[in-house]
Amino acid sequence: MNIFGSHQERIITGIALVIAVLGVGYIDNFWLMWFVLGGVYLSAFKEATKLFGIEKNTLFIYAVGIWLLSAFYPYGDDLFILAGVAYASAVAFNKNILWKNFLPFIYPTAGMLFIFTLYQEYGVISMLWLLVVVAMTDVGAYFVGKSIGKTPFCETSPNKTMEGVIGGIVISTISGTFAGMEIVNVKIALFVSFVVAVSSIFGDLYESSLKRKAGVKDSGNILPGHGGMLDRIDGYLFGSIVMLIFLRGLA
C-alpha cells in the first residue's frame, strides 16, 4: 500500500525543496546563494511573462543582465528602480514599446532583488526569518481554515477563509518573532513579523489573481505536485520587500 497516497509527488517534491533550502542556508556562501536565487528568479520571470500574456522572449535577456549586475552592485534592490527609469526612457523614445512588457520587471523582479539584498545586508538568519513567517502563514492559514474556517476571505481565492487568514497571521507572527529576535529586539521582531505575514497573504492573492486572469491553475509545472516557481514564492516576493524596508527603517 502506498503510504503517500495521491499526494506522493507533492510530498517528495516538498521534502526535496526543504532539504535544498536548508542545505543552501547551512553552507551560507554568497555565490551559491546568488546562483540559486538566480535560478529561482529566472524560472519565475519566464512564468510571469506567460501570466501577463507577454510573448516577447528577448525580455529574458534583460532579466539575466539584471541578475548578473546584482552580483556586483552593492544595492540590488536599487537595480529595480534603475530598470524602471531605463524602461520609461525607452518608452518615451519609442512609442512602439509597450508598458505591459515591463510588468515582469516589477513582479517577480523586485521581490527577488529584495530577497537577495536582504541576505546581503542582514545575513542568512534574515532569510530564515522570512522563511518562517511566510511558511507559517501558509501552514497556519491552511490548518485553522480547515478546522474552523467559515467566512470567505475574498473572491480572488475562494478557498481562503477569514478565520484561516487571521489564524495564519497570528501563528506566523509568534513564530517569526522568535526567529527575528536574532537580529532585532522583541518589539521590532513582533511588528516586522506581523506586517510580513500580512503582506505574504496578499502576495499569494496577487499571484492567484494573475492565474485567474490568465485562466490557468498553476503558473507552471517545474515543480512536480506543486506547480510553478511562482506558486511557491508568491508570498516571499511581497514579504521580502516589506521586511527589508522595515528593517532598514527600524533596526
Short mmCIF file of C-alpha atoms in Angstrom, two decimals:
data_model
loop_
_atom_site.label_atom_id
_atom_site.label_comp_id
_atom_site.label_asym_id
_atom_site.label_seq_id
_atom_site.Cartn_x
_atom_site.Cartn_y
_atom_site.Cartn_z
CA MET A 1 0.00 0.00 0.00
CA ASN A 2 1.31 3.43 -0.90
CA ILE A 3 1.61 5.41 2.35
CA PHE A 4 1.78 8.71 0.46
CA GLY A 5 -1.47 8.12 -1.39
CA SER A 6 -2.42 10.64 -4.05
CA HIS A 7 -0.02 13.25 -2.63
CA GLN A 8 3.17 11.24 -3.15
CA GLU A 9 4.59 13.51 -5.85
CA ARG A 10 3.81 16.68 -3.87
CA ILE A 11 5.32 15.29 -0.66
CA ILE A 12 8.51 14.10 -2.34
CA THR A 13 8.99 17.45 -4.08
CA GLY A 14 8.28 19.29 -0.84
CA ILE A 15 10.88 17.26 1.07
CA ALA A 16 13.44 17.85 -1.68
CA LEU A 17 12.78 21.60 -1.57
CA VAL A 18 13.17 21.73 2.21
CA ILE A 19 16.46 19.82 2.05
CA ALA A 20 17.75 22.07 -0.73
CA VAL A 21 16.79 25.28 1.10
CA LEU A 22 18.30 24.14 4.39
CA GLY A 23 21.45 22.97 2.60
CA VAL A 24 21.99 26.30 0.85
CA GLY A 25 21.31 28.15 4.09
CA TYR A 26 23.73 25.98 6.04
CA ILE A 27 26.53 26.48 3.51
CA ASP A 28 25.82 30.22 3.57
CA ASN A 29 28.00 31.14 0.61
CA PHE A 30 27.41 34.39 -1.30
CA TRP A 31 27.95 32.95 -4.78
CA LEU A 32 25.90 29.83 -4.09
CA MET A 33 23.03 31.95 -2.77
CA TRP A 34 23.28 34.25 -5.79
CA PHE A 35 23.27 31.29 -8.18
CA VAL A 36 20.33 29.51 -6.53
CA LEU A 37 18.22 32.66 -6.18
CA GLY A 38 19.08 33.49 -9.79
CA GLY A 39 17.73 30.15 -10.94
CA VAL A 40 14.55 30.74 -8.95
CA TYR A 41 14.23 34.27 -10.33
CA LEU A 42 14.69 33.38 -13.98
CA SER A 43 12.22 30.49 -13.73
CA ALA A 44 9.69 32.78 -12.06
CA PHE A 45 10.36 35.50 -14.65
CA LYS A 46 9.50 33.16 -17.52
CA GLU A 47 6.30 32.08 -15.77
CA ALA A 48 5.34 35.70 -15.12
CA THR A 49 5.69 36.65 -18.78
CA LYS A 50 3.16 33.95 -19.64
CA LEU A 51 0.73 35.05 -16.92
CA PHE A 52 0.96 38.64 -18.16
CA GLY A 53 0.37 37.44 -21.72
CA ILE A 54 3.74 38.69 -22.96
CA GLU A 55 5.26 36.93 -25.95
CA LYS A 56 8.48 38.95 -26.28
CA ASN A 57 11.19 36.38 -25.50
CA THR A 58 14.03 38.93 -25.62
CA LEU A 59 12.94 40.25 -22.21
CA PHE A 60 14.59 37.20 -20.65
CA ILE A 61 17.99 38.51 -21.76
CA TYR A 62 17.45 41.71 -19.80
CA ALA A 63 16.37 39.68 -16.77
CA VAL A 64 19.64 37.75 -16.96
CA GLY A 65 21.51 41.04 -17.22
CA ILE A 66 19.83 42.46 -14.13
CA TRP A 67 20.70 39.39 -12.10
CA LEU A 68 24.30 39.46 -13.28
CA LEU A 69 24.55 43.08 -12.14
CA SER A 70 23.11 42.18 -8.73
CA ALA A 71 26.21 40.10 -8.01
CA PHE A 72 28.47 43.16 -8.24
CA TYR A 73 26.30 46.18 -7.43
CA PRO A 74 26.02 46.53 -3.62
CA TYR A 75 22.36 47.60 -3.56
CA GLY A 76 20.48 45.02 -5.59
CA ASP A 77 17.06 46.48 -4.83
CA ASP A 78 18.10 49.76 -6.44
CA LEU A 79 18.52 47.92 -9.75
CA PHE A 80 14.73 47.65 -9.90
CA ILE A 81 14.46 51.45 -9.75
CA LEU A 82 17.17 51.87 -12.38
CA ALA A 83 15.35 49.37 -14.61
CA GLY A 84 12.19 51.46 -14.27
CA VAL A 85 13.99 54.65 -15.23
CA ALA A 86 15.63 52.92 -18.21
CA TYR A 87 12.36 51.46 -19.44
CA ALA A 88 10.47 54.75 -19.02
CA SER A 89 13.19 56.40 -21.10
CA ALA A 90 12.82 53.73 -23.78
CA VAL A 91 9.04 54.19 -23.86
CA ALA A 92 9.49 57.94 -24.24
CA PHE A 93 11.94 57.42 -27.08
CA ASN A 94 9.99 54.72 -28.94
CA LYS A 95 6.19 54.82 -28.84
CA ASN A 96 6.02 51.21 -30.06
CA ILE A 97 7.46 49.92 -26.78
CA LEU A 98 4.64 48.74 -24.51
CA TRP A 99 4.49 49.38 -20.77
CA LYS A 100 2.97 45.93 -20.42
CA ASN A 101 6.34 44.39 -21.20
CA PHE A 102 7.78 45.97 -18.05
CA LEU A 103 5.41 44.07 -15.73
CA PRO A 104 7.78 41.08 -15.23
CA PHE A 105 10.45 43.57 -14.17
CA ILE A 106 8.14 44.57 -11.34
CA TYR A 107 6.84 41.11 -10.50
CA PRO A 108 8.81 38.97 -9.71
CA THR A 109 12.00 41.00 -10.28
CA ALA A 110 11.53 43.50 -7.45
CA GLY A 111 10.82 40.81 -4.86
CA MET A 112 13.78 38.65 -5.87
CA LEU A 113 16.18 41.60 -5.77
CA PHE A 114 14.91 42.49 -2.31
CA ILE A 115 15.36 38.88 -1.16
CA PHE A 116 18.97 38.91 -2.32
CA THR A 117 19.62 42.31 -0.76
CA LEU A 118 18.06 41.08 2.50
CA TYR A 119 20.63 38.30 2.52
CA GLN A 120 23.48 40.69 1.74
CA GLU A 121 22.59 43.18 4.47
CA TYR A 122 21.23 41.00 7.27
CA GLY A 123 22.68 37.58 6.57
CA VAL A 124 21.25 34.11 6.27
CA ILE A 125 19.35 34.43 9.56
CA SER A 126 17.12 37.05 7.91
CA MET A 127 16.34 34.53 5.18
CA LEU A 128 15.37 32.02 7.85
CA TRP A 129 13.17 34.64 9.49
CA LEU A 130 11.42 35.36 6.19
CA LEU A 131 11.03 31.63 5.55
CA VAL A 132 9.49 31.02 8.98
CA VAL A 133 6.99 33.87 8.69
CA VAL A 134 5.77 33.09 5.17
CA ALA A 135 5.74 29.31 5.64
CA MET A 136 3.89 29.50 8.96
CA THR A 137 1.39 31.94 7.46
CA ASP A 138 0.56 29.34 4.82
CA VAL A 139 0.54 26.39 7.23
CA GLY A 140 -1.41 28.23 9.90
CA ALA A 141 -4.00 29.54 7.45
CA TYR A 142 -4.47 26.06 6.00
CA PHE A 143 -5.00 24.21 9.26
CA VAL A 144 -7.02 26.90 11.01
CA GLY A 145 -9.12 27.35 7.89
CA LYS A 146 -9.76 23.62 7.62
CA SER A 147 -10.64 23.42 11.31
CA ILE A 148 -12.91 26.40 11.92
CA GLY A 149 -12.96 28.42 8.70
CA LYS A 150 -16.43 29.51 7.56
CA THR A 151 -16.22 33.12 6.41
CA PRO A 152 -14.91 33.65 2.85
CA PHE A 153 -11.91 35.97 2.75
CA CYS A 154 -12.22 37.29 -0.81
CA GLU A 155 -13.36 36.29 -4.29
CA THR A 156 -9.82 36.10 -5.66
CA SER A 157 -9.09 32.99 -3.61
CA PRO A 158 -12.37 31.22 -2.73
CA ASN A 159 -10.62 28.57 -0.62
CA LYS A 160 -9.27 31.12 1.84
CA THR A 161 -11.34 31.94 4.91
CA MET A 162 -11.15 34.94 7.22
CA GLU A 163 -10.61 32.63 10.18
CA GLY A 164 -7.77 30.86 8.39
CA VAL A 165 -6.08 34.11 7.39
CA ILE A 166 -6.26 35.51 10.93
CA GLY A 167 -5.05 32.22 12.39
CA GLY A 168 -2.15 32.09 9.94
CA ILE A 169 -1.12 35.64 10.74
CA VAL A 170 -1.23 35.05 14.49
CA ILE A 171 0.76 31.79 14.30
CA SER A 172 3.36 33.21 11.92
CA THR A 173 3.74 36.42 13.92
CA ILE A 174 4.50 34.48 17.08
CA SER A 175 6.82 32.05 15.29
CA GLY A 176 8.55 34.80 13.36
CA THR A 177 9.16 36.87 16.46
CA PHE A 178 11.42 34.18 17.90
CA ALA A 179 13.39 33.98 14.65
CA GLY A 180 13.62 37.76 14.33
CA MET A 181 14.98 38.24 17.84
CA GLU A 182 18.32 37.02 16.49
CA ILE A 183 18.54 40.30 14.56
CA VAL A 184 16.40 42.90 16.37
CA ASN A 185 14.67 43.38 19.71
CA VAL A 186 11.40 41.65 20.50
CA LYS A 187 9.15 44.65 19.72
CA ILE A 188 10.61 45.16 16.26
CA ALA A 189 10.64 41.41 15.62
CA LEU A 190 6.96 41.22 16.54
CA PHE A 191 5.98 44.16 14.34
CA VAL A 192 8.06 43.10 11.33
CA SER A 193 6.79 39.50 11.57
CA PHE A 194 3.21 40.78 11.63
CA VAL A 195 3.49 43.07 8.60
CA VAL A 196 5.42 40.45 6.64
CA ALA A 197 2.74 37.85 7.43
CA VAL A 198 0.01 40.20 6.20
CA SER A 199 1.95 41.08 3.06
CA SER A 200 2.59 37.40 2.28
CA ILE A 201 -1.17 36.81 2.30
CA PHE A 202 -1.62 39.47 -0.34
CA GLY A 203 1.39 38.19 -2.27
CA ASP A 204 -0.43 34.89 -2.58
CA LEU A 205 -3.63 36.66 -3.57
CA TYR A 206 -1.85 38.69 -6.24
CA GLU A 207 -0.48 35.60 -7.92
CA SER A 208 -3.92 33.97 -7.67
CA SER A 209 -5.42 36.98 -9.43
CA LEU A 210 -2.86 36.67 -12.24
CA LYS A 211 -3.63 32.98 -12.69
CA ARG A 212 -7.36 33.62 -12.65
CA LYS A 213 -7.00 36.31 -15.30
CA ALA A 214 -4.77 34.05 -17.41
CA GLY A 215 -7.19 31.14 -16.98
CA VAL A 216 -4.63 28.70 -15.55
CA LYS A 217 -4.49 26.61 -12.37
CA ASP A 218 -0.73 26.86 -11.85
CA SER A 219 1.92 29.31 -13.01
CA GLY A 220 3.94 26.43 -14.47
CA ASN A 221 4.92 22.80 -13.97
CA ILE A 222 8.59 22.98 -13.00
CA LEU A 223 7.89 21.58 -9.52
CA PRO A 224 6.03 18.23 -9.66
CA GLY A 225 2.95 18.32 -7.46
CA HIS A 226 3.45 22.00 -6.62
CA GLY A 227 3.03 23.72 -9.98
CA GLY A 228 5.32 26.56 -10.97
CA MET A 229 8.03 28.52 -9.23
CA LEU A 230 5.75 31.50 -8.70
CA ASP A 231 3.30 29.21 -6.93
CA ARG A 232 5.99 28.53 -4.31
CA ILE A 233 7.46 32.00 -3.85
CA ASP A 234 4.46 34.34 -4.25
CA GLY A 235 4.30 35.20 -0.54
CA TYR A 236 8.04 35.77 -0.35
CA LEU A 237 8.00 38.27 -3.21
CA PHE A 238 5.81 40.66 -1.20
CA GLY A 239 7.15 39.69 2.22
CA SER A 240 10.80 40.33 1.36
CA ILE A 241 10.10 43.89 0.24
CA VAL A 242 8.21 44.71 3.42
CA MET A 243 10.82 43.04 5.66
CA LEU A 244 13.80 44.84 4.13
CA ILE A 245 12.11 48.25 4.19
CA PHE A 246 11.08 48.00 7.84
CA LEU A 247 14.38 46.52 8.97
CA ARG A 248 16.20 49.44 7.38
CA GLY A 249 13.82 51.91 8.99
CA LEU A 250 13.52 50.39 12.44
CA ALA A 251 16.58 48.24 13.16
#
